[in-house]
Amino acid sequence: DGGITQSPKYLFRKEGQNVTLSCEQNLNHDAMYWYRQDPGQGLRLIYYSQIVNDFQKGDIAEGYSVSREKKESFPLTVTSAQKNPTAFYLCASRLDGDQPQHFGDGTRLSIL
Amino acid sequence: RKEVEQDPGPFNVPEGATVAFNCTYSNSASQSFFWYRQDCRKEPKLLMSVYSSGNEDGRFTAQLNRASQYISLLIRDSKLSDSATYLCVVNGLSGGYNKLIFGAGTRLAVHP
């Protein structure tokens, strides 16, 4: 089945630690996105990538980093500089142009 | 002004009721429009695309008014299972890149 896979489903971070969230898609989509969602709030864009080896900052990129070395993979690293990382992280992808996005089922990150 | 604005609700309606949500967008050049549904603690899922001529999918009808820059979603004969948050999504250009912009969502609660 084609889809977007995020792992892990739950993740705990210690103070001062960097953690990496995985996002893999086999939909052959060009564009991939990372969002953060806090309880009762809307989606906020962290980073996005339209093509391999290229990515752009979204609205809340500080404290996060990404890479796009392969079309199917777009990992997100939450660095120790992100002081309030507890949130629901969603990865999405789409064919470019006017197509809708498809989402993975998310990773919940908490601080220990 | 936010790029995409929605009434946050909640809309509390009885089963069988008809309910309508509106959404306004600021970029007159936007070309693609979608409604997503998000259940509590889950990822958003595409409900339907919105076409210029308006479109219907079962009990759901979407309308687009380009002149006034708003989109609507009508749900007829509400079911308990329709309880969710409905996200209005608009395609927009930012920094030369094409990306989807999500509204904060309208919460619907259908009660017996």
GROMACS .gro file of C-alpha atoms in nm:
model
  224
    1ASP     CA    1   0.000   0.000   0.000
    2GLY     CA    2   0.126   0.348  -0.081
    3GLY     CA    3   0.146   0.592   0.205
    4ILE     CA    4   0.344   0.800   0.447
    5THR     CA    5   0.509   0.637   0.747
    6GLN     CA    6   0.617   0.830   1.051
    7SER     CA    7   0.819   0.682   1.334
    8PRO     CA    8   0.828   0.654   1.620
    9LYS     CA    9   0.467   0.708   1.724
   10TYR     CA   10   0.577   0.835   2.068
   11LEU     CA   11   0.912   0.988   2.158
   12PHE     CA   12   1.060   1.125   2.478
   13ARG     CA   13   1.342   1.375   2.485
   14LYS     CA   14   1.578   1.452   2.768
   15GLU     CA   15   1.703   1.804   2.835
   16GLY     CA   16   1.985   1.900   2.599
   17GLN     CA   17   1.923   1.610   2.366
   18ASN     CA   18   1.865   1.616   1.991
   19VAL     CA   19   1.606   1.374   1.858
   20THR     CA   20   1.518   1.280   1.500
   21LEU     CA   21   1.170   1.202   1.371
   22SER     CA   22   1.147   0.983   1.065
   23CYS     CA   23   0.916   1.038   0.767
   24GLU     CA   24   0.914   0.806   0.466
   25GLN     CA   25   0.675   0.806   0.169
   26ASN     CA   26   0.636   0.566  -0.123
   27LEU     CA   27   0.387   0.779  -0.314
   28ASN     CA   28   0.656   0.921  -0.543
   29HIS     CA   29   0.559   1.270  -0.427
   30ASP     CA   30   0.798   1.557  -0.492
   31ALA     CA   31   0.704   1.784  -0.204
   32MET     CA   32   0.724   1.700   0.165
   33TYR     CA   33   0.630   1.901   0.475
   34TRP     CA   34   0.670   1.904   0.853
   35TYR     CA   35   0.408   2.058   1.081
   36ARG     CA   36   0.377   2.105   1.451
   37GLN     CA   37   0.041   2.099   1.630
   38ASP     CA   38  -0.010   2.202   1.991
   39PRO     CA   39  -0.321   2.095   2.186
   40GLY     CA   40  -0.631   2.275   2.061
   41GLN     CA   41  -0.430   2.465   1.800
   42GLY     CA   42  -0.393   2.459   1.423
   43LEU     CA   43  -0.104   2.328   1.216
   44ARG     CA   44   0.213   2.536   1.198
   45LEU     CA   45   0.463   2.477   0.920
   46ILE     CA   46   0.819   2.400   1.032
   47TYR     CA   47   1.001   2.312   0.708
   48TYR     CA   48   0.913   2.202   0.359
   49SER     CA   49   1.093   2.059   0.060
   50GLN     CA   50   0.985   2.082  -0.302
   51ILE     CA   51   1.264   1.865  -0.441
   52VAL     CA   52   1.557   1.651  -0.333
   53ASN     CA   53   1.849   1.843  -0.178
   54ASP     CA   54   1.639   2.157  -0.137
   55PHE     CA   55   1.425   2.273   0.156
   56GLN     CA   56   1.285   2.598   0.295
   57LYS     CA   57   1.203   2.727   0.640
   58GLY     CA   58   0.841   2.750   0.734
   59ASP     CA   59   0.687   2.974   0.997
   60ILE     CA   60   0.852   2.818   1.305
   61ALA     CA   61   1.186   2.671   1.190
   62GLU     CA   62   1.396   2.784   1.487
   63GLY     CA   63   1.525   2.489   1.689
   64TYR     CA   64   1.461   2.240   1.407
   65SER     CA   65   1.663   2.104   1.116
   66VAL     CA   66   1.584   1.881   0.818
   67SER     CA   67   1.751   1.705   0.528
   68ARG     CA   68   1.623   1.576   0.195
   69GLU     CA   69   1.885   1.343   0.055
   70LYS     CA   70   1.630   1.105  -0.099
   71LYS     CA   71   1.295   1.174  -0.257
   72GLU     CA   72   1.113   0.936  -0.024
   73SER     CA   73   1.267   1.056   0.304
   74PHE     CA   74   1.242   1.384   0.497
   75PRO     CA   75   1.366   1.345   0.857
   76LEU     CA   76   1.317   1.621   1.113
   77THR     CA   77   1.564   1.682   1.395
   78VAL     CA   78   1.440   1.860   1.705
   79THR     CA   79   1.749   2.018   1.852
   80SER     CA   80   1.825   2.118   2.210
   81ALA     CA   81   1.771   2.479   2.098
   82GLN     CA   82   1.398   2.408   2.076
   83LYS     CA   83   1.299   2.486   2.434
   84ASN     CA   84   0.937   2.380   2.410
   85PRO     CA   85   0.932   2.070   2.188
   86THR     CA   86   0.630   1.896   2.338
   87ALA     CA   87   0.378   1.871   2.053
   88PHE     CA   88   0.223   1.649   1.787
   89TYR     CA   89   0.445   1.641   1.476
   90LEU     CA   90   0.292   1.568   1.138
   91CYS     CA   91   0.467   1.491   0.813
   92ALA     CA   92   0.288   1.535   0.480
   93SER     CA   93   0.362   1.497   0.111
   94ARG     CA   94   0.201   1.580  -0.219
   95LEU     CA   95   0.258   1.586  -0.590
   96ASP     CA   96   0.347   1.943  -0.669
   97GLY     CA   97   0.104   2.188  -0.821
   98ASP     CA   98  -0.260   2.192  -0.718
   99GLN     CA   99  -0.279   1.857  -0.540
  100PRO     CA  100  -0.387   1.805  -0.177
  101GLN     CA  101  -0.146   1.688   0.089
  102HIS     CA  102  -0.148   1.343   0.246
  103PHE     CA  103  -0.042   1.304   0.607
  104GLY     CA  104   0.139   1.043   0.810
  105ASP     CA  105  -0.021   0.946   1.140
  106GLY     CA  106   0.214   1.165   1.344
  107THR     CA  107   0.470   1.150   1.623
  108ARG     CA  108   0.397   1.270   1.976
  109LEU     CA  109   0.706   1.420   2.136
  110SER     CA  110   0.732   1.488   2.508
  111ILE     CA  111   1.006   1.607   2.741
  112LEU     CA  112   1.124   1.373   3.017
  113ARG     CA  113  -0.500   3.947   0.882
  114LYS     CA  114  -0.455   3.568   0.875
  115GLU     CA  115  -0.417   3.409   0.533
  116VAL     CA  116  -0.698   3.162   0.606
  117GLU     CA  117  -0.961   3.234   0.870
  118GLN     CA  118  -1.224   3.007   1.016
  119ASP     CA  119  -1.477   3.036   1.297
  120PRO     CA  120  -1.329   2.809   1.566
  121GLY     CA  121  -1.670   2.700   1.697
  122PRO     CA  122  -1.758   2.473   1.856
  123PHE     CA  123  -2.075   2.409   1.664
  124ASN     CA  124  -2.299   2.188   1.877
  125VAL     CA  125  -2.579   2.036   1.670
  126PRO     CA  126  -2.826   1.748   1.712
  127GLU     CA  127  -2.816   1.445   1.488
  128GLY     CA  128  -2.994   1.507   1.160
  129ALA     CA  129  -2.923   1.880   1.158
  130THR     CA  130  -2.771   2.071   0.869
  131VAL     CA  131  -2.463   2.275   0.953
  132ALA     CA  132  -2.250   2.511   0.745
  133PHE     CA  133  -1.894   2.634   0.793
  134ASN     CA  134  -1.737   2.930   0.620
  135CYS     CA  135  -1.375   3.010   0.559
  136THR     CA  136  -1.218   3.326   0.416
  137TYR     CA  137  -0.880   3.358   0.247
  138SER     CA  138  -0.667   3.662   0.175
  139ASN     CA  139  -0.473   3.572  -0.142
  140SER     CA  140  -0.688   3.640  -0.446
  141ALA     CA  141  -0.442   3.444  -0.663
  142SER     CA  142  -0.513   3.115  -0.481
  143GLN     CA  143  -0.620   2.840  -0.717
  144SER     CA  144  -0.673   2.525  -0.511
  145PHE     CA  145  -0.900   2.473  -0.214
  146PHE     CA  146  -0.969   2.177   0.013
  147TRP     CA  147  -1.156   2.071   0.322
  148TYR     CA  148  -0.984   1.832   0.563
  149ARG     CA  149  -1.125   1.654   0.864
  150GLN     CA  150  -0.921   1.596   1.180
  151ASP     CA  151  -1.033   1.367   1.459
  152CYS     CA  152  -0.901   1.417   1.811
  153ARG     CA  153  -0.533   1.318   1.837
  154LYS     CA  154  -0.523   1.199   1.476
  155GLU     CA  155  -0.378   1.329   1.151
  156PRO     CA  156  -0.587   1.546   0.914
  157LYS     CA  157  -0.753   1.355   0.631
  158LEU     CA  158  -0.872   1.497   0.302
  159LEU     CA  159  -1.250   1.532   0.301
  160MET     CA  160  -1.296   1.692  -0.040
  161SER     CA  161  -1.149   1.931  -0.291
  162VAL     CA  162  -1.345   2.246  -0.368
  163TYR     CA  163  -1.412   2.328  -0.732
  164SER     CA  164  -1.519   2.657  -0.886
  165SER     CA  165  -1.858   2.522  -0.982
  166GLY     CA  166  -1.921   2.376  -0.638
  167ASN     CA  167  -1.922   2.005  -0.569
  168GLU     CA  168  -2.106   1.748  -0.366
  169ASP     CA  169  -2.004   1.418  -0.209
  170GLY     CA  170  -2.294   1.245  -0.041
  171ARG     CA  171  -2.408   1.460   0.251
  172PHE     CA  172  -2.124   1.710   0.201
  173THR     CA  173  -2.136   2.011  -0.032
  174ALA     CA  174  -1.849   2.253  -0.091
  175GLN     CA  175  -1.882   2.594  -0.250
  176LEU     CA  176  -1.628   2.851  -0.363
  177ASN     CA  177  -1.693   3.223  -0.400
  178ARG     CA  178  -1.389   3.379  -0.564
  179ALA     CA  179  -1.529   3.732  -0.571
  180SER     CA  180  -1.573   3.735  -0.193
  181GLN     CA  181  -1.282   3.501  -0.130
  182TYR     CA  182  -1.462   3.249   0.082
  183ILE     CA  183  -1.523   2.876   0.084
  184SER     CA  184  -1.807   2.694   0.251
  185LEU     CA  185  -1.880   2.340   0.363
  186LEU     CA  186  -2.236   2.221   0.418
  187ILE     CA  187  -2.311   1.899   0.603
  188ARG     CA  188  -2.664   1.763   0.577
  189ASP     CA  189  -2.825   1.504   0.804
  190SER     CA  190  -2.541   1.521   1.058
  191LYS     CA  191  -2.423   1.195   1.213
  192LEU     CA  192  -2.251   1.141   1.546
  193SER     CA  193  -1.948   1.028   1.347
  194ASP     CA  194  -1.923   1.372   1.185
  195SER     CA  195  -1.794   1.513   1.514
  196ALA     CA  196  -1.444   1.638   1.436
  197THR     CA  197  -1.249   1.951   1.350
  198TYR     CA  198  -1.283   2.070   0.991
  199LEU     CA  199  -0.985   2.243   0.835
  200CYS     CA  200  -1.008   2.485   0.544
  201VAL     CA  201  -0.698   2.469   0.322
  202VAL     CA  202  -0.591   2.707   0.046
  203ASN     CA  203  -0.304   2.694  -0.199
  204GLY     CA  204  -0.075   2.995  -0.180
  205LEU     CA  205   0.261   3.128  -0.292
  206SER     CA  206   0.528   3.213  -0.036
  207GLY     CA  207   0.884   3.305  -0.126
  208GLY     CA  208   0.823   3.181  -0.478
  209TYR     CA  209   0.712   2.839  -0.354
  210ASN     CA  210   0.370   2.688  -0.385
  211LYS     CA  211   0.235   2.553  -0.055
  212LEU     CA  212  -0.089   2.480   0.124
  213ILE     CA  213  -0.204   2.710   0.402
  214PHE     CA  214  -0.422   2.559   0.674
  215GLY     CA  215  -0.690   2.736   0.873
  216ALA     CA  216  -0.700   2.671   1.246
  217GLY     CA  217  -1.015   2.462   1.209
  218THR     CA  218  -1.380   2.464   1.309
  219ARG     CA  219  -1.490   2.214   1.571
  220LEU     CA  220  -1.818   2.027   1.521
  221ALA     CA  221  -1.988   1.828   1.795
  222VAL     CA  222  -2.296   1.627   1.695
  223HIS     CA  223  -2.508   1.504   1.987
  224PRO     CA  224  -2.791   1.249   2.006
   0.00000   0.00000   0.00000
